[in-house]
Tab-separated table of C-alpha atoms in Angstrom:
chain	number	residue	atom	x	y	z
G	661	UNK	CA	-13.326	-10.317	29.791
G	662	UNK	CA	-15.026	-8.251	26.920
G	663	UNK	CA	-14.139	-10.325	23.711
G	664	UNK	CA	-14.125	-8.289	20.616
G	665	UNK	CA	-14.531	-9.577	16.759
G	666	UNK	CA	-12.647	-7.376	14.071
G	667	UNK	CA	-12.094	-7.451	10.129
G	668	UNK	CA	-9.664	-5.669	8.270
G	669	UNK	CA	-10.391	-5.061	4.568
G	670	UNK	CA	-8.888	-2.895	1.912
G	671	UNK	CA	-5.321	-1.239	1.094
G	672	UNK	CA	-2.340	-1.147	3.786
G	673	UNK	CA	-3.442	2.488	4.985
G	674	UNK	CA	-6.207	0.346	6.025
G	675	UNK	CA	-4.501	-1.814	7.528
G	676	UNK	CA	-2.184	0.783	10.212
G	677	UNK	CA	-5.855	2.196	11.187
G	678	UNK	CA	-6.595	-1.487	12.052
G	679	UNK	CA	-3.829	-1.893	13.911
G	680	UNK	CA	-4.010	1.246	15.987
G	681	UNK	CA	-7.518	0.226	16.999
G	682	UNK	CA	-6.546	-3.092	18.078
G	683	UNK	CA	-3.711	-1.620	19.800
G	684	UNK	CA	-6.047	0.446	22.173
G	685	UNK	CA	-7.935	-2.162	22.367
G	686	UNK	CA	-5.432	-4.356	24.044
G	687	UNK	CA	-3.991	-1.742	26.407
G	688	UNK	CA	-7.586	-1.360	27.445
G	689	UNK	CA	-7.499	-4.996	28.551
G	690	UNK	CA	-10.276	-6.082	25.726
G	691	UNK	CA	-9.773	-9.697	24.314
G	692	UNK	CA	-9.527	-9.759	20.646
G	693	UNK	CA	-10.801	-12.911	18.947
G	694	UNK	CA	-10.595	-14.894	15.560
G	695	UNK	CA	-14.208	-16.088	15.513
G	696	UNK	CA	-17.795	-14.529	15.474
G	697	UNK	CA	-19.212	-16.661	17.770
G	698	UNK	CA	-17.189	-15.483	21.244
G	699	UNK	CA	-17.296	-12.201	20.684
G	700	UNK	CA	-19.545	-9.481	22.385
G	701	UNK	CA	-18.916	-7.434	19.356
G	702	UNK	CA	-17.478	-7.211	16.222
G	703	UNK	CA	-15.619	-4.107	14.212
G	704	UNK	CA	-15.265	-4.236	10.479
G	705	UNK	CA	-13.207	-1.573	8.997
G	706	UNK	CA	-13.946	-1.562	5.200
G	707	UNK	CA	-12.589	0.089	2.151
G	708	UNK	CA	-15.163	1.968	-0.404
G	709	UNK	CA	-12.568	2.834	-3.364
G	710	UNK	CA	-14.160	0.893	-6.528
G	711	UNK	CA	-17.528	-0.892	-6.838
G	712	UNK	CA	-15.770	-4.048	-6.393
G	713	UNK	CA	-14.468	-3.064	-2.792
G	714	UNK	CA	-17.455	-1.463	-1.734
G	715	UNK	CA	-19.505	-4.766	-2.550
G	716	UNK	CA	-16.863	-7.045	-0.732
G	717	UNK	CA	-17.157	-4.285	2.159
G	718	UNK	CA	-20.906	-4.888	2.680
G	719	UNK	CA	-21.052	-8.473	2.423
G	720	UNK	CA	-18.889	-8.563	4.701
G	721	UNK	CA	-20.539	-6.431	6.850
G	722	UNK	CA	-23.864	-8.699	6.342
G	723	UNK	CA	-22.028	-11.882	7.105
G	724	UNK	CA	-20.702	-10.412	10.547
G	725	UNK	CA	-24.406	-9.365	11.312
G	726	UNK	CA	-25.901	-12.657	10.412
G	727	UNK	CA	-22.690	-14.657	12.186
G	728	UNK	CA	-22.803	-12.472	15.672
G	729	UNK	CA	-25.323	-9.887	15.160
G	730	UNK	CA	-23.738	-6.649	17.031
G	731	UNK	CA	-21.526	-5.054	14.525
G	732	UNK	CA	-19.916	-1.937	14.563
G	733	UNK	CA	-18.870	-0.274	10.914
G	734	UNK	CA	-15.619	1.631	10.230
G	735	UNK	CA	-13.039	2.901	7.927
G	736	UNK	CA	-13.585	4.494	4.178
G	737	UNK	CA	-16.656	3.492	3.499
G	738	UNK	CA	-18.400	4.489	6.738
G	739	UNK	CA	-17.768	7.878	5.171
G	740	UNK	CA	-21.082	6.896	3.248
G	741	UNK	CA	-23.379	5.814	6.139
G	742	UNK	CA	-26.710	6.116	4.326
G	743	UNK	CA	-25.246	3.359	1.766
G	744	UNK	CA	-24.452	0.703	4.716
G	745	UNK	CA	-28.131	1.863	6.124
G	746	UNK	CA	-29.937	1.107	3.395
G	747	UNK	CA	-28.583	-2.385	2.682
G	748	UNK	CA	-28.213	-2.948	6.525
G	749	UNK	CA	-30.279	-1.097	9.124
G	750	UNK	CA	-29.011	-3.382	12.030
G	751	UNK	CA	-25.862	-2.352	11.985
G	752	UNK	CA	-25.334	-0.700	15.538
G	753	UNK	CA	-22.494	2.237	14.889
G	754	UNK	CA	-20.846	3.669	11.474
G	755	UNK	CA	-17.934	5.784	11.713
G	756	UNK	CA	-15.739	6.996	8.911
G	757	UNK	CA	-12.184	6.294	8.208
G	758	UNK	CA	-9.326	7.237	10.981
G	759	UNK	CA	-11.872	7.972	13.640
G	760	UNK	CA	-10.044	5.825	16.085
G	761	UNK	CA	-11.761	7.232	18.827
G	762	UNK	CA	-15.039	6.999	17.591
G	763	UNK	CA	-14.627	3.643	17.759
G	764	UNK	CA	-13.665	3.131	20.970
G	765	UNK	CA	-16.149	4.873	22.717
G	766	UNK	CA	-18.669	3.282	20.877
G	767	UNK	CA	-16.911	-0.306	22.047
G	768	UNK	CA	-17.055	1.143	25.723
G	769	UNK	CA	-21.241	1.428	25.279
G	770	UNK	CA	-21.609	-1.763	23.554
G	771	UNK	CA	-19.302	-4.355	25.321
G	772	UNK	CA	-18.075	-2.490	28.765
G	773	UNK	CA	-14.039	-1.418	29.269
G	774	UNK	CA	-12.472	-4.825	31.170
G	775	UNK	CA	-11.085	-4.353	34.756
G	776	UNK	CA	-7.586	-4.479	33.578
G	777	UNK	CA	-4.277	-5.154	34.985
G	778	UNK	CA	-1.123	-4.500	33.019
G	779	UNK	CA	0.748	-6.739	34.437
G	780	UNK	CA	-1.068	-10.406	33.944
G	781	UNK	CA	-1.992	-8.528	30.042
G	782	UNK	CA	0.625	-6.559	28.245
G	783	UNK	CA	0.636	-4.955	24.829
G	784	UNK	CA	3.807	-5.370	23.090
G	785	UNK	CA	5.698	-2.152	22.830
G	786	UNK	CA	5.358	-2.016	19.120
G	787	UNK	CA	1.586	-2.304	19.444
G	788	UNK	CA	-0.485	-5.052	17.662
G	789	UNK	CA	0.609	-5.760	14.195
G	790	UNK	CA	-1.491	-7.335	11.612
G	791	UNK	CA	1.679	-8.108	9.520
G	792	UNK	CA	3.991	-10.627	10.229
G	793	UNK	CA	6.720	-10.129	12.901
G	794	UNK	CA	9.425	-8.795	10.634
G	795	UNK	CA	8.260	-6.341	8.469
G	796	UNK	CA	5.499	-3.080	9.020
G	797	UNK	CA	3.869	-0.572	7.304
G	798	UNK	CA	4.682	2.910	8.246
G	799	UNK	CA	2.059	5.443	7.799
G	800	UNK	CA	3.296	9.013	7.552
G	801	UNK	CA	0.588	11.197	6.519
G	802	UNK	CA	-3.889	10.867	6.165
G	803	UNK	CA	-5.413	12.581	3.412
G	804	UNK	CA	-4.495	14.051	-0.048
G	805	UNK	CA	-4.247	17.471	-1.757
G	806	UNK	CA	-5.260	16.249	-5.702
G	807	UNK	CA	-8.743	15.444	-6.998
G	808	UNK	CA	-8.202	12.825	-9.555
G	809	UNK	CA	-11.265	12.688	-11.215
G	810	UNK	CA	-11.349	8.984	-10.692
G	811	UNK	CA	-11.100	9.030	-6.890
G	812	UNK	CA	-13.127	9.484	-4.133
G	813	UNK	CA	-10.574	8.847	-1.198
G	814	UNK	CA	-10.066	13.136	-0.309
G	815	UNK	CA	-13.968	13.137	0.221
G	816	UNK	CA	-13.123	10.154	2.622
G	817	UNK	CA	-10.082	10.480	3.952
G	818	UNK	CA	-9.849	14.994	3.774
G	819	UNK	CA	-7.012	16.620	2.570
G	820	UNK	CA	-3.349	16.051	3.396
G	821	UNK	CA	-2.643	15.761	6.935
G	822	UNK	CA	1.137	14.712	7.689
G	823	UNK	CA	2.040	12.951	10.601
G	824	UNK	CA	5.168	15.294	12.927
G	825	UNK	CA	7.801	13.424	11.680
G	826	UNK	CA	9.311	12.738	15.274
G	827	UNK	CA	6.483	11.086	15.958
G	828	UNK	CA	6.662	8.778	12.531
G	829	UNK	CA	10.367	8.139	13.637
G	830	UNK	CA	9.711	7.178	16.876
G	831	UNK	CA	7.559	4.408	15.618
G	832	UNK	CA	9.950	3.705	13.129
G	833	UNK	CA	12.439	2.965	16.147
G	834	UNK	CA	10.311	0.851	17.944
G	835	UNK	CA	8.926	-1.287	14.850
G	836	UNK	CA	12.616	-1.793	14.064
G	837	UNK	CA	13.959	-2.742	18.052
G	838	UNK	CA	10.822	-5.158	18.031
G	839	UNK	CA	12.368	-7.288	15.162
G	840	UNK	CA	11.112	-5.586	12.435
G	841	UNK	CA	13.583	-5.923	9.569
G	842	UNK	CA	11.641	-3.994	6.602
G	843	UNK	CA	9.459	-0.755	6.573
G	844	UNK	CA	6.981	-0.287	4.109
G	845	UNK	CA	6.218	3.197	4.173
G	846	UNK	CA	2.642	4.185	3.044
G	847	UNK	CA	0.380	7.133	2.975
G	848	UNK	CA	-2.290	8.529	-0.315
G	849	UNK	CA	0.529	10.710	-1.235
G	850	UNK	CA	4.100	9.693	0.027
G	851	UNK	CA	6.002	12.474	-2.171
G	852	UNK	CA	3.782	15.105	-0.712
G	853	UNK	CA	5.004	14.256	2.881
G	854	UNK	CA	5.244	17.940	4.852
G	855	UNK	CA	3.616	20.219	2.178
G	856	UNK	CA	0.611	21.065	4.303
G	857	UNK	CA	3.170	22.174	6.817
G	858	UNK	CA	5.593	23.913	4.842
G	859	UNK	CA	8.157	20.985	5.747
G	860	UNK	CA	8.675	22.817	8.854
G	861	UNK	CA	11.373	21.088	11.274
G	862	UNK	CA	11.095	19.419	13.862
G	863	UNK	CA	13.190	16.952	16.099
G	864	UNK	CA	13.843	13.706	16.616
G	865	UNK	CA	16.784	12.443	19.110
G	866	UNK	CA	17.670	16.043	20.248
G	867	UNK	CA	18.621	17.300	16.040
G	868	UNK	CA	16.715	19.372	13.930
G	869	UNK	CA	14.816	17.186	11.245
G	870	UNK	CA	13.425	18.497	8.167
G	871	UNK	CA	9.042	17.183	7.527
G	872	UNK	CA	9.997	15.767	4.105
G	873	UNK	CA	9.741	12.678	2.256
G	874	UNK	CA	14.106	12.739	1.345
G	875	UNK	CA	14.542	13.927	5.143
G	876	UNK	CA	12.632	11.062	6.466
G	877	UNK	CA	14.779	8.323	4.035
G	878	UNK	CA	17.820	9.701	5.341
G	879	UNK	CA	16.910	9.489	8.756
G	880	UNK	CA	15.381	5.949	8.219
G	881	UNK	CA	18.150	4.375	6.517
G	882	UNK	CA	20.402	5.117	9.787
G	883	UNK	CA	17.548	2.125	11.664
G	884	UNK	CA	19.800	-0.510	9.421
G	885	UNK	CA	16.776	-2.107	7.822
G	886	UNK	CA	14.939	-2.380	4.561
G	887	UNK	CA	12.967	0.751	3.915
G	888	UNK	CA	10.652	0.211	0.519
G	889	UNK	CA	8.507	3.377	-0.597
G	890	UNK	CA	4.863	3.188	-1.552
G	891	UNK	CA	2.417	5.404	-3.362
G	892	UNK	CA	5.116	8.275	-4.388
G	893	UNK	CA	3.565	10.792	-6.493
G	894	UNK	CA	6.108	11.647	-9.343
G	895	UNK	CA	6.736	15.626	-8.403
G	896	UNK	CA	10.184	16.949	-9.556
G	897	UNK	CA	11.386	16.388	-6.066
G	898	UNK	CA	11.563	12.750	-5.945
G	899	UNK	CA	14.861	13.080	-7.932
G	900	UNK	CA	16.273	13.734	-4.599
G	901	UNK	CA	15.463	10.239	-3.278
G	902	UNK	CA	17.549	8.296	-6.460
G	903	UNK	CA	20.735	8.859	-5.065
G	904	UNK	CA	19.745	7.552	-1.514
G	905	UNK	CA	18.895	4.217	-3.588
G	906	UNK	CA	22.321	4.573	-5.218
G	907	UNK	CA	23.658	4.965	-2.472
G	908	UNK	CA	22.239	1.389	-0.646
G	909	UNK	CA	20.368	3.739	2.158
G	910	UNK	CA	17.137	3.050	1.216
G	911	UNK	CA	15.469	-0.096	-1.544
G	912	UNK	CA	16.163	0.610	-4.812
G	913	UNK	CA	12.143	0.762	-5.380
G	914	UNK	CA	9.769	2.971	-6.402
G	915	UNK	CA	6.099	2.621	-6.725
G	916	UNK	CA	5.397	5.475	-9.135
G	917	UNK	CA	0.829	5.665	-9.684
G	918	UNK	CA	1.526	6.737	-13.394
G	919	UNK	CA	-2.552	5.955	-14.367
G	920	UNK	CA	-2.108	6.382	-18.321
G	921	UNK	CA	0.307	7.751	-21.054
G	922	UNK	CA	-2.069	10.044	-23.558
G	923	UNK	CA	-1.847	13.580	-21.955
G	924	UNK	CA	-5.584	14.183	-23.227
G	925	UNK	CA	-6.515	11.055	-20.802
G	926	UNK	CA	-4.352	12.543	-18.057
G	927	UNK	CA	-5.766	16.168	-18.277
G	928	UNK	CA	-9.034	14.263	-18.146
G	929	UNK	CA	-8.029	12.710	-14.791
G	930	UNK	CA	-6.223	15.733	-13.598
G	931	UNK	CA	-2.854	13.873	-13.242
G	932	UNK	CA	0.546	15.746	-14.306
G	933	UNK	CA	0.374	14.858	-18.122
G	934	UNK	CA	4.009	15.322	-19.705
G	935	UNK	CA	5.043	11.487	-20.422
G	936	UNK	CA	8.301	12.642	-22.433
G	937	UNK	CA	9.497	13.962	-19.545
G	938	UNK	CA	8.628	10.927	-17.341
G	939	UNK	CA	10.358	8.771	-19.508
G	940	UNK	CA	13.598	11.306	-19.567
G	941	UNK	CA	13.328	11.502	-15.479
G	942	UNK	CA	12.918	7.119	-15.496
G	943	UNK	CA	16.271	7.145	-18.601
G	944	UNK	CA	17.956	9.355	-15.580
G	945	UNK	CA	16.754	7.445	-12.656
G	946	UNK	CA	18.218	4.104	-14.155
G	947	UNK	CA	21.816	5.637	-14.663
G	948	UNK	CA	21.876	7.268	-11.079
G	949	UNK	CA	20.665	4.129	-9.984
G	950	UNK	CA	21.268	0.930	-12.221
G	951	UNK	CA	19.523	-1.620	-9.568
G	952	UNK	CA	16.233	0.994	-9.356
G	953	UNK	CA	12.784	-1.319	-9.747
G	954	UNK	CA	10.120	0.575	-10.772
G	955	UNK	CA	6.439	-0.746	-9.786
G	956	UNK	CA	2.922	1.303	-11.616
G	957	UNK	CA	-0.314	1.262	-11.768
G	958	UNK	CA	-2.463	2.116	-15.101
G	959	UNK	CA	-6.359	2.298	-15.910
G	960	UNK	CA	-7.553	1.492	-18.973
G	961	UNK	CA	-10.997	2.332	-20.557
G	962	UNK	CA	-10.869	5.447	-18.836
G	963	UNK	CA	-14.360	8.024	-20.013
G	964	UNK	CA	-13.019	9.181	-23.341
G	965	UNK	CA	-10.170	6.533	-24.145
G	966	UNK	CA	-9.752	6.379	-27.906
G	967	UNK	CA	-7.848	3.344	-29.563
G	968	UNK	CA	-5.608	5.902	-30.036
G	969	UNK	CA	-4.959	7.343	-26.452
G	970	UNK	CA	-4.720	3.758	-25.796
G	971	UNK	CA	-1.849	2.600	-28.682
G	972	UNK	CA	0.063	5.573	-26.977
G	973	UNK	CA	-0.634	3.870	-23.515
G	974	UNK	CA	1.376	0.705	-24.876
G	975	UNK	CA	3.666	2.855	-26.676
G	976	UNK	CA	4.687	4.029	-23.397
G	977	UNK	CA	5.034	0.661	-21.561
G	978	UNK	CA	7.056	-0.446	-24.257
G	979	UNK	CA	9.857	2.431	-23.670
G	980	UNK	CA	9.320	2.350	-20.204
G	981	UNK	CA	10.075	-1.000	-19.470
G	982	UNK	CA	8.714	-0.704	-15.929
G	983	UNK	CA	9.557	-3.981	-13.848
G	984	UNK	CA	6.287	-4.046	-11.967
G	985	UNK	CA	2.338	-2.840	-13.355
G	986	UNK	CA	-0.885	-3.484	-12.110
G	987	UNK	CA	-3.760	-2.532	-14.546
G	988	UNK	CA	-7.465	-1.833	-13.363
G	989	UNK	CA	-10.303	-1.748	-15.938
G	990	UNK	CA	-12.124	1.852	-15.253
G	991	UNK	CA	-15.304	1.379	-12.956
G	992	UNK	CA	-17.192	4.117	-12.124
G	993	UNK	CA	-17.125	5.177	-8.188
G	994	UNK	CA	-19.722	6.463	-6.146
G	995	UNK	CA	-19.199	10.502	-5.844
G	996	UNK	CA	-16.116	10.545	-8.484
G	997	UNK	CA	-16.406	13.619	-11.088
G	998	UNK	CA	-15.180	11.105	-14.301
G	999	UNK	CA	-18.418	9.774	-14.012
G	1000	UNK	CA	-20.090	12.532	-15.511
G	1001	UNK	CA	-17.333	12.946	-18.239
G	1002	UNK	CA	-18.515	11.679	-21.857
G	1003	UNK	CA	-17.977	8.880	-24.579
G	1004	UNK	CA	-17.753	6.044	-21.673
G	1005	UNK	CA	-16.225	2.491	-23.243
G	1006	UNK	CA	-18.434	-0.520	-23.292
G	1007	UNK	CA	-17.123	-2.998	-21.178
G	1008	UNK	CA	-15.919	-5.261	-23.980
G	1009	UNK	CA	-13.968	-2.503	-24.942
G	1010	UNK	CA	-12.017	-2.475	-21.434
G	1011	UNK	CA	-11.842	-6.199	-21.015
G	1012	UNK	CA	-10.248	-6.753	-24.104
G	1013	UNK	CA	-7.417	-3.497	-23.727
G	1014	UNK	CA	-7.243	-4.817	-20.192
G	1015	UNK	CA	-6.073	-8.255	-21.874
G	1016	UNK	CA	-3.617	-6.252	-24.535
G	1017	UNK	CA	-1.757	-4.203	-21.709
G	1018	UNK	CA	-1.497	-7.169	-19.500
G	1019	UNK	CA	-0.270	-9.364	-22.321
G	1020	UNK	CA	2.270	-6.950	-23.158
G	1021	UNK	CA	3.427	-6.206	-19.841
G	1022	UNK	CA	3.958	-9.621	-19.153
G	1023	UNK	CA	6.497	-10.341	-22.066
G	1024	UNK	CA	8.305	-6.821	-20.692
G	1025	UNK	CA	8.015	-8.347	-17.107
G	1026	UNK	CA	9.530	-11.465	-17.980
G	1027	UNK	CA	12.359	-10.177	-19.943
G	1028	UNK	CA	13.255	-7.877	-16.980
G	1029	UNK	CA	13.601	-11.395	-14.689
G	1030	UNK	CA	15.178	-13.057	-17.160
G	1031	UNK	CA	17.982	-10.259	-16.960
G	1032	UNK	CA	18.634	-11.228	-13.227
G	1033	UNK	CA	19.515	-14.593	-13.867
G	1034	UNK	CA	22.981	-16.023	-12.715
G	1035	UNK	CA	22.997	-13.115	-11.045
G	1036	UNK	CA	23.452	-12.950	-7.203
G	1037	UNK	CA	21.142	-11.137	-5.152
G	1038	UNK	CA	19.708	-10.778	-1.686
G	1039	UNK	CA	16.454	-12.437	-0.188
G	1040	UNK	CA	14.049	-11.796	2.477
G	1041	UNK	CA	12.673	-15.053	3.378
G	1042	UNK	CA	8.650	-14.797	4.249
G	1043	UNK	CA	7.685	-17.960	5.258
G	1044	UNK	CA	9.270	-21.890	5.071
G	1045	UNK	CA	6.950	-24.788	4.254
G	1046	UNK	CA	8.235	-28.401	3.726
G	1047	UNK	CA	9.161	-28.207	-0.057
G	1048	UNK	CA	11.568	-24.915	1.246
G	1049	UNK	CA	11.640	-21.179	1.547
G	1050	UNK	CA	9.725	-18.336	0.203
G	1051	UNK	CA	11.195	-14.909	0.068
G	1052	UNK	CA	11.260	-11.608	-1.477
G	1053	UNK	CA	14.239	-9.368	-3.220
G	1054	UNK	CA	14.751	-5.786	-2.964
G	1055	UNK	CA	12.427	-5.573	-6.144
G	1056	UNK	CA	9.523	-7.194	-4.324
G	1057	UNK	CA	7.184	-5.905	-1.841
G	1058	UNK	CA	4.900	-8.033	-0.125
G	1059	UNK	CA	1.448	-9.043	-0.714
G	1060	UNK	CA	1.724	-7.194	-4.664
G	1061	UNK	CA	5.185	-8.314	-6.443
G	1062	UNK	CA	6.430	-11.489	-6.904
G	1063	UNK	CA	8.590	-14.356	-5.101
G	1064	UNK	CA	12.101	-16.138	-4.587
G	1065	UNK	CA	11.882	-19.708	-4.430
G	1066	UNK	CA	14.591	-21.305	-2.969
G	1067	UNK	CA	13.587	-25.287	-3.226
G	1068	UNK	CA	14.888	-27.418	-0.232
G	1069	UNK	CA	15.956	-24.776	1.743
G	1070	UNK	CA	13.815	-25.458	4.736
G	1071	UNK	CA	16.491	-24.578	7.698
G	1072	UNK	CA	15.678	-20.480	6.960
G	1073	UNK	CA	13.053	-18.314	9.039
G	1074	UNK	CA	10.791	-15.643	8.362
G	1075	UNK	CA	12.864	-12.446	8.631
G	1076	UNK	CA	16.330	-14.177	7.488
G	1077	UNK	CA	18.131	-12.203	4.814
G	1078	UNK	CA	20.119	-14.557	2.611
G	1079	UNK	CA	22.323	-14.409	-0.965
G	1080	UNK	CA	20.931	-15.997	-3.481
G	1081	UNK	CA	22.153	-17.224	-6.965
G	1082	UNK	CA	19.194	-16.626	-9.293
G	1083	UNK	CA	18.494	-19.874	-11.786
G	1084	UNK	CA	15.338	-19.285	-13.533
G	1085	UNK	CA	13.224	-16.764	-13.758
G	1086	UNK	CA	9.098	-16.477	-15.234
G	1087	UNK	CA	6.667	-13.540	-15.576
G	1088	UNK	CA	6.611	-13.058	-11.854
G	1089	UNK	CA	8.785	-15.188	-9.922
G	1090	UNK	CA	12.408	-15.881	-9.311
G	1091	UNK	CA	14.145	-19.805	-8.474
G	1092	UNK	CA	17.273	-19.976	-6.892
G	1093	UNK	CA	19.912	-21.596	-4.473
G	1094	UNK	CA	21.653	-20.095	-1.544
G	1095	UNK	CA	25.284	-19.126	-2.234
G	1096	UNK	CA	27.136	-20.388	0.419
């Protein structure tokens, strides 16, 4: 049996192409394995966002080549072949990202297809899944309609393509009748779901279903599980998905990229720049929807960034009191039209606003925790090891928020939903006991 290498890297979009490779791979009758040494060949699907990814993508690639030797190169940064070339020649095959059948013709020349026989070797309905068993990331759309100046991912990745949403529901259904108990649902642009194709309907069990982002929530919150939303893009629209929080259909989450607070930095990034409003729409949010968490992402040392731009930057954190914030220190990318924008920061600059925000943020972050304690919420339990159980609440998604530590409680599995009586809290993390 053909034995096949593979390494994932990069963001959960990533992560579903994976999947779907390994997935064909299977129900070809392939053998995927954990090690370099057994396998005939070995796929590495990278990620080519920032510097930082695009350097862990290529030494990656190099260890593969000197581990096994016959490598084959997908995902974003196979978008840049003359890049991998250049530091690797060897490499036999580079496809770009989503090119799923690429791929697997190029596995058919290298390692030949197995004589297979479903019924000694079958796939799982729900495919192969890279997460663990009870909760999956939902991809509902490639591709994305802005230009940020900053990113690089619609020269990669194209414009918006949306998946037909009967087809996204379908695999919602069979994710959720396979034991998973949360969806995370991902895409560049969640908000945007449908635009390319004027949210035209379609169907799904025999009704008429609108190709929108509020269309899809309602029709996911009918599967009875967890369904957390990723990457939303704040367009006037989203308003629409508040009251499905309120209402308990869908997480009371929202992962909002807001990127900065100065509208001269935002007009320099081409993102939507009116941060009174944005605060007004978050004041409204949190009195449709008391229990909302609100998760962001913010660059500082952006070309340009003034003291000033920045003060307003942690003016607006301050007001905002957002629950969750990752901060990236501007690098340039590869092909991204900031780089040629003017008055760069030295890196000293950025390391030491990057320390400000983060400092800040955390004192906001902890506050926000300490608010939930003695209260009683409920838990997702990850994983058990002999000291207890490790789990998430609505207000955490996996891999990027924090954790519920329930000490002692070592009975619980992964995928267990339990109440929980919340003791202590820090920056991050929750402590607490199950309420009987």
């Amino acid at each position: 049996m053909s034995k096949i290498g593979f390494l994932s890297l990069g963001c959960p979009k990533n992560l579903v192409d994976s999947e779907r490779i390994l997935t064909e791979l299977r129900t070809e009758g392939y053998d995927v394995v954990p090690s370099y040494d057994d396998a005939d060949l070995v796929i590495v699907n990278t990620c080519g966002f920032i510097d930082s990814a695009v350097q862990e993508s290529l030494e990656a690639i190099g260890e593969a080549l000197n581990e096994n030797g016959k490598v084959i190169v997908t995902g974003c940064l196979g978008a840049k072949e003359d890049q991998i070339r250049d530091v690797h020649p060897k490499v036999l095959e580079i496809t770009g990202p989503h090119s799923y059948e690429q791929v697997l013709n190029h596995v058919h020349h290298y390692a030949p297809k197995p004589e297979h026989d479903p019924f000694v070797s079958l796939v799982p309905k729900q495919g192969v899944k890279l997460t663990p068993r009870h909760y999956a990331y939902l991809k509902i759309s490639e591709g994305c309609n802005h230009r940020c100046t900053f990113c690089v991912i619609p020269s990669m990745r194209g414009d918006l393509d949306s998946r037909a949403i009967g087809e996204v529901l379908d695999e919602a259904k069979r994710l959720v009748e396979a034991g998973v108990k949360e969806l995370l649902v991902i895409s560049q642009d969640t908000s945007a779901y449908g635009v390319d194709v004027k949210h035209r309907t379609g169907f799904w069990n025999g009704q008429p279903v609108k190709t929108s982002m509020v269309s899809l929530c309602e029709q996911l919150s009918r599967l009875g599980v967890w369904t957390r939303l990723h990457y939303v893009y704040p367009y006037p629209h989203v308003d629409e998905v508040i009251p499905l929080m309120a209402e308990g259909k869908i997480l009371p989450y929202l992962d909002i990229p807001l990127q900065h607070a100065s509208p001269r930095i935002l007009k320099l990034m081409k993102r939507p720049g009116a941060v009174e409003r944005t605060l007004e729409r978050i004041k409204r949010w949190r009195e449709i929807c008391p229990e909302l968490t609100l998760r962001s992402t913010f660059i500082v040392g952006f070309p340009g960034e003034t003291e000033e731009d920045f003060q307003m930057l942690l003016d607006f954190i301050t007001e905002a009191r957002l629950d969750r914030v990752g901060c990236f220190k501007y690098s340039p990318v590869e092909g991204a039209t900031a780089n040629e924008l003017p008055s760069p920061v030295p890196e000293d600059i950025k390391e030491e606003r990057f320390h400000r925000f983060m400092q800040l943020q955390q004192k906001i972050s902890a506050e926000r925790l300490q608010e939930k304690v003695g209260r009683e919420i409920l838990v997702m339990i990850d994983e058990t090891d002999e000291e207890g159980a490790i789990g998430r609440s609505m207000a955490d998604a996996p891999e990027i928020d924090g954790a519920v530590y329930l000490n002692g409680e070592t009975h619980l599995k992964a995928g267990d939903i339990v109440k929980v009586k919340v003791e202590n809290a820090d920056e991050y993390d929750l402590w607490g006991s199950l309420v009987r």
